[in-house]
Tab-separated table of C-alpha atoms in Angstrom:
chain	number	residue	atom	x	y	z
A	1	MET	CA	123.317	83.947	54.835
A	2	ASN	CA	125.770	85.249	57.405
A	3	GLY	CA	124.377	83.443	60.437
A	4	LYS	CA	123.794	86.608	62.489
A	5	PRO	CA	120.164	85.811	63.416
A	6	ASN	CA	121.251	82.447	64.856
A	7	THR	CA	124.118	84.129	66.704
A	8	THR	CA	121.749	86.700	68.193
A	9	LYS	CA	119.318	83.989	69.252
A	10	ALA	CA	122.128	81.995	70.863
A	11	GLN	CA	123.359	85.081	72.712
A	12	ALA	CA	119.853	85.825	73.976
A	13	ARG	CA	119.472	82.243	75.167
A	14	ALA	CA	122.844	82.344	76.915
A	15	GLU	CA	121.952	85.616	78.638
A	16	ALA	CA	118.591	84.189	79.750
A	17	GLN	CA	120.326	81.122	81.190
A	18	ARG	CA	122.854	83.300	82.977
A	19	GLU	CA	120.089	85.432	84.526
A	20	ARG	CA	118.216	82.295	85.567
A	21	ILE	CA	121.294	81.013	87.357
A	22	LEU	CA	121.877	84.366	89.074
A	23	SER	CA	118.266	84.531	90.291
A	24	ALA	CA	118.467	80.973	91.594
A	25	ALA	CA	121.784	81.677	93.325
A	26	GLN	CA	120.389	84.812	94.923
A	27	GLN	CA	117.436	82.813	96.240
A	28	CYS	CA	119.754	80.115	97.642
A	29	PHE	CA	122.093	82.656	99.255
A	30	ILE	CA	119.143	84.390	100.928
A	31	GLU	CA	117.525	81.177	102.156
A	32	HIS	CA	120.617	79.220	103.200
A	33	GLY	CA	123.517	81.664	103.437
A	34	PHE	CA	126.518	81.966	101.173
A	35	HIS	CA	128.474	79.010	102.548
A	36	ALA	CA	125.549	76.606	102.975
A	37	ALA	CA	124.309	77.184	99.427
A	38	SER	CA	126.092	74.681	97.196
A	39	MET	CA	126.514	74.773	93.439
A	40	ALA	CA	124.312	71.658	93.381
A	41	SER	CA	121.498	73.448	95.246
A	42	ILE	CA	121.814	76.437	92.914
A	43	ALA	CA	121.597	74.105	89.910
A	44	GLU	CA	118.528	72.407	91.364
A	45	THR	CA	116.809	75.732	92.032
A	46	ALA	CA	117.639	76.985	88.533
A	47	GLU	CA	116.571	73.616	87.066
A	48	VAL	CA	119.825	73.283	85.144
A	49	SER	CA	122.832	71.006	85.444
A	50	ALA	CA	125.789	71.935	87.632
A	51	GLY	CA	127.926	71.584	84.532
A	52	LEU	CA	125.961	74.328	82.816
A	53	ILE	CA	126.548	76.673	85.753
A	54	TYR	CA	130.301	76.146	85.446
A	55	ARG	CA	130.096	77.235	81.805
A	56	TYR	CA	129.102	80.688	83.043
A	57	PHE	CA	130.684	80.943	86.499
A	58	ALA	CA	133.916	79.425	87.809
A	59	ASN	CA	132.693	79.298	91.425
A	60	LYS	CA	130.309	80.837	93.958
A	61	ASN	CA	132.487	83.929	94.266
A	62	ALA	CA	132.039	84.609	90.564
A	63	ILE	CA	128.271	84.309	90.994
A	64	ILE	CA	128.131	86.725	93.900
A	65	LEU	CA	130.322	89.224	92.024
A	66	ALA	CA	127.906	89.016	89.086
A	67	ILE	CA	124.967	89.662	91.427
A	68	VAL	CA	126.718	92.782	92.738
A	69	ASP	CA	127.312	94.001	89.174
A	70	ARG	CA	123.699	93.362	88.191
A	71	GLN	CA	122.300	95.214	91.204
A	72	LEU	CA	124.665	98.106	90.650
A	73	GLU	CA	123.600	98.470	87.017
A	74	LEU	CA	119.919	98.509	88.010
A	75	LEU	CA	120.505	101.165	90.676
A	76	ARG	CA	122.711	103.285	88.451
A	77	ASN	CA	120.158	103.257	85.640
A	78	ASP	CA	117.392	104.203	88.060
A	79	ILE	CA	119.346	107.128	89.535
A	80	GLN	CA	120.228	108.417	86.071
A	81	LEU	CA	116.580	108.717	85.016
A	82	ASN	CA	115.697	112.313	84.168
A	83	ARG	CA	112.630	112.548	86.373
A	84	GLN	CA	111.540	114.245	89.556
A	85	VAL	CA	111.552	111.792	92.443
A	86	ASP	CA	109.768	111.942	95.781
A	87	LEU	CA	112.664	110.177	97.480
A	88	ALA	CA	111.051	109.978	100.924
A	89	ALA	CA	107.912	108.371	99.484
A	90	GLU	CA	109.933	105.903	97.406
A	91	MET	CA	112.078	104.916	100.384
A	92	ALA	CA	109.002	104.312	102.518
A	93	ASP	CA	107.277	102.394	99.729
A	94	ASN	CA	110.343	100.216	99.099
A	95	TYR	CA	110.812	99.289	102.758
A	96	GLY	CA	110.524	95.523	102.947
A	97	ARG	CA	110.134	95.058	99.214
A	98	THR	CA	113.801	94.172	98.769
A	99	ARG	CA	113.012	90.969	100.649
A	100	THR	CA	111.532	89.692	97.379
A	101	LEU	CA	113.605	88.406	94.469
A	102	ASP	CA	112.030	90.655	91.839
A	103	SER	CA	112.999	93.868	93.576
A	104	ARG	CA	115.307	96.337	91.850
A	105	GLY	CA	117.076	96.994	95.136
A	106	MET	CA	119.624	94.791	96.860
A	107	ASN	CA	117.942	92.240	99.105
A	108	ALA	CA	118.634	93.185	102.721
A	109	ALA	CA	119.587	89.695	103.909
A	110	LEU	CA	121.804	89.189	100.875
A	111	LEU	CA	123.573	92.501	101.463
A	112	LEU	CA	124.333	91.453	105.042
A	113	GLU	CA	125.579	88.079	103.828
A	114	MET	CA	127.842	89.751	101.268
A	115	SER	CA	129.119	92.272	103.806
A	116	ALA	CA	130.046	89.488	106.203
A	117	GLU	CA	131.799	87.562	103.441
A	118	ALA	CA	133.683	90.722	102.433
A	119	THR	CA	135.458	90.694	105.814
A	120	ARG	CA	137.008	87.362	104.793
A	121	ASP	CA	137.296	87.608	101.021
A	122	PRO	CA	139.303	90.490	99.451
A	123	GLN	CA	137.682	89.951	96.037
A	124	ILE	CA	134.169	90.395	97.384
A	125	ALA	CA	135.362	93.305	99.539
A	126	ALA	CA	136.717	94.999	96.411
A	127	ALA	CA	133.446	94.398	94.552
A	128	LEU	CA	131.381	95.940	97.362
A	129	ASP	CA	133.801	98.864	97.568
A	130	HIS	CA	133.300	99.428	93.845
A	131	TYR	CA	129.534	99.166	94.395
A	132	ASP	CA	129.678	101.832	97.125
A	133	THR	CA	131.941	104.153	95.138
A	134	THR	CA	129.893	103.922	91.953
A	135	LEU	CA	126.585	104.373	93.734
A	136	ARG	CA	127.877	107.404	95.639
A	137	ALA	CA	129.141	108.977	92.423
A	138	ALA	CA	125.709	108.466	90.831
A	139	LEU	CA	124.018	110.054	93.859
A	140	ILE	CA	126.368	113.043	93.714
A	141	ASP	CA	125.631	113.489	90.026
A	142	TRP	CA	121.890	113.382	90.761
A	143	LEU	CA	122.204	115.946	93.554
A	144	VAL	CA	124.240	118.467	91.529
A	145	ARG	CA	122.287	117.985	88.303
A	146	GLY	CA	119.915	120.731	87.144
A	147	LYS	CA	116.277	120.514	88.192
A	148	GLN	CA	115.170	120.333	84.567
A	149	THR	CA	116.836	116.915	84.375
A	150	GLY	CA	115.537	115.649	87.723
A	151	GLY	CA	118.372	116.913	89.914
A	152	HIS	CA	118.557	119.261	92.910
A	153	GLU	CA	121.269	121.791	91.961
A	154	LEU	CA	123.325	121.318	95.122
A	155	PRO	CA	126.886	122.655	95.303
A	156	ALA	CA	129.473	119.922	94.775
A	157	ASP	CA	130.796	119.972	98.358
A	158	ALA	CA	127.298	119.741	99.823
A	159	ALA	CA	126.382	116.995	97.360
A	160	ARG	CA	129.296	114.817	98.467
A	161	ALA	CA	128.291	115.078	102.125
A	162	ARG	CA	124.579	114.530	101.433
A	163	ALA	CA	125.285	111.538	99.175
A	164	LEU	CA	127.216	109.896	102.007
A	165	ILE	CA	124.360	110.472	104.451
A	166	LEU	CA	121.806	109.166	101.953
A	167	GLN	CA	123.871	106.048	101.387
A	168	CYS	CA	124.075	105.441	105.137
A	169	LEU	CA	120.318	105.944	105.364
A	170	PHE	CA	119.642	103.474	102.551
A	171	GLU	CA	121.810	100.825	104.176
A	172	GLY	CA	120.411	101.516	107.637
A	173	LEU	CA	116.901	100.920	106.355
A	174	LYS	CA	118.007	97.617	104.821
A	175	LEU	CA	119.387	96.501	108.169
A	176	ARG	CA	116.167	97.598	109.839
A	177	GLU	CA	114.195	95.468	107.349
A	178	THR	CA	115.865	92.326	108.642
A	179	ARG	CA	115.158	93.175	112.271
A	180	GLU	CA	111.796	94.938	112.076
A	181	PRO	CA	109.974	93.827	108.908
A	182	GLN	CA	106.599	94.933	110.311
A	183	LEU	CA	107.749	98.466	111.110
A	184	ASP	CA	104.871	100.964	111.291
A	185	ARG	CA	104.825	102.375	107.745
A	186	THR	CA	102.959	105.509	108.812
A	187	LEU	CA	105.677	106.328	111.328
A	188	LEU	CA	108.417	105.534	108.805
A	189	THR	CA	106.816	107.667	106.114
A	190	ALA	CA	106.382	110.607	108.484
A	191	ALA	CA	109.995	110.381	109.624
A	192	LEU	CA	111.363	110.194	106.092
A	193	GLN	CA	109.167	113.031	104.845
A	194	GLU	CA	110.428	115.211	107.672
A	195	PHE	CA	114.153	114.608	107.244
A	196	VAL	CA	114.897	113.488	103.671
A	197	PRO	CA	113.812	116.794	102.044
A	198	LEU	CA	116.347	118.570	104.245
A	199	LEU	CA	119.110	116.543	102.598
A	200	LEU	CA	117.949	117.605	99.140
A	201	LYS	CA	117.756	121.348	99.753
A	202	PRO	CA	120.528	123.474	98.163
């Protein structure tokens, strides 16, 4: 026996523990803020020892960087799907849903917390800059891609400008979530359906 099944099982368990810690940390950051959330509170929420957390993450910065990476991977995979997307409908449907922990999108309050911390911490600022750059590149690829693979066949120059506007719109809606969680969905849907298709036209 070469021990590979046991190695695979151990790796799966380690990955599950890591994800559990990240989910608990995200919950603590959202509920208490980045600075008020201690490693002890994260350990308690994750129902693990603080020592176990330090096996995976050196400090809170390392945890928040891992959360950024995880969210970016989810978004990138979603954008790369070869399917036709009613973007306006999805944006309206997702409004407010990123307030939950099981959402694929970045939680609005957490994004604000990270953005504030980025003004003080160059490492987090660099991670968010990488997040922005990678997401914009994925949006550009989606906009220029052929329609048979779910894209919109925009010229490259137009795609760069539209990707920027879309990114601003995504982030603006996240900010709006924190200030107006009960926004009239009918009004939001109508507004998005009027203007978003204009950004996707060649």
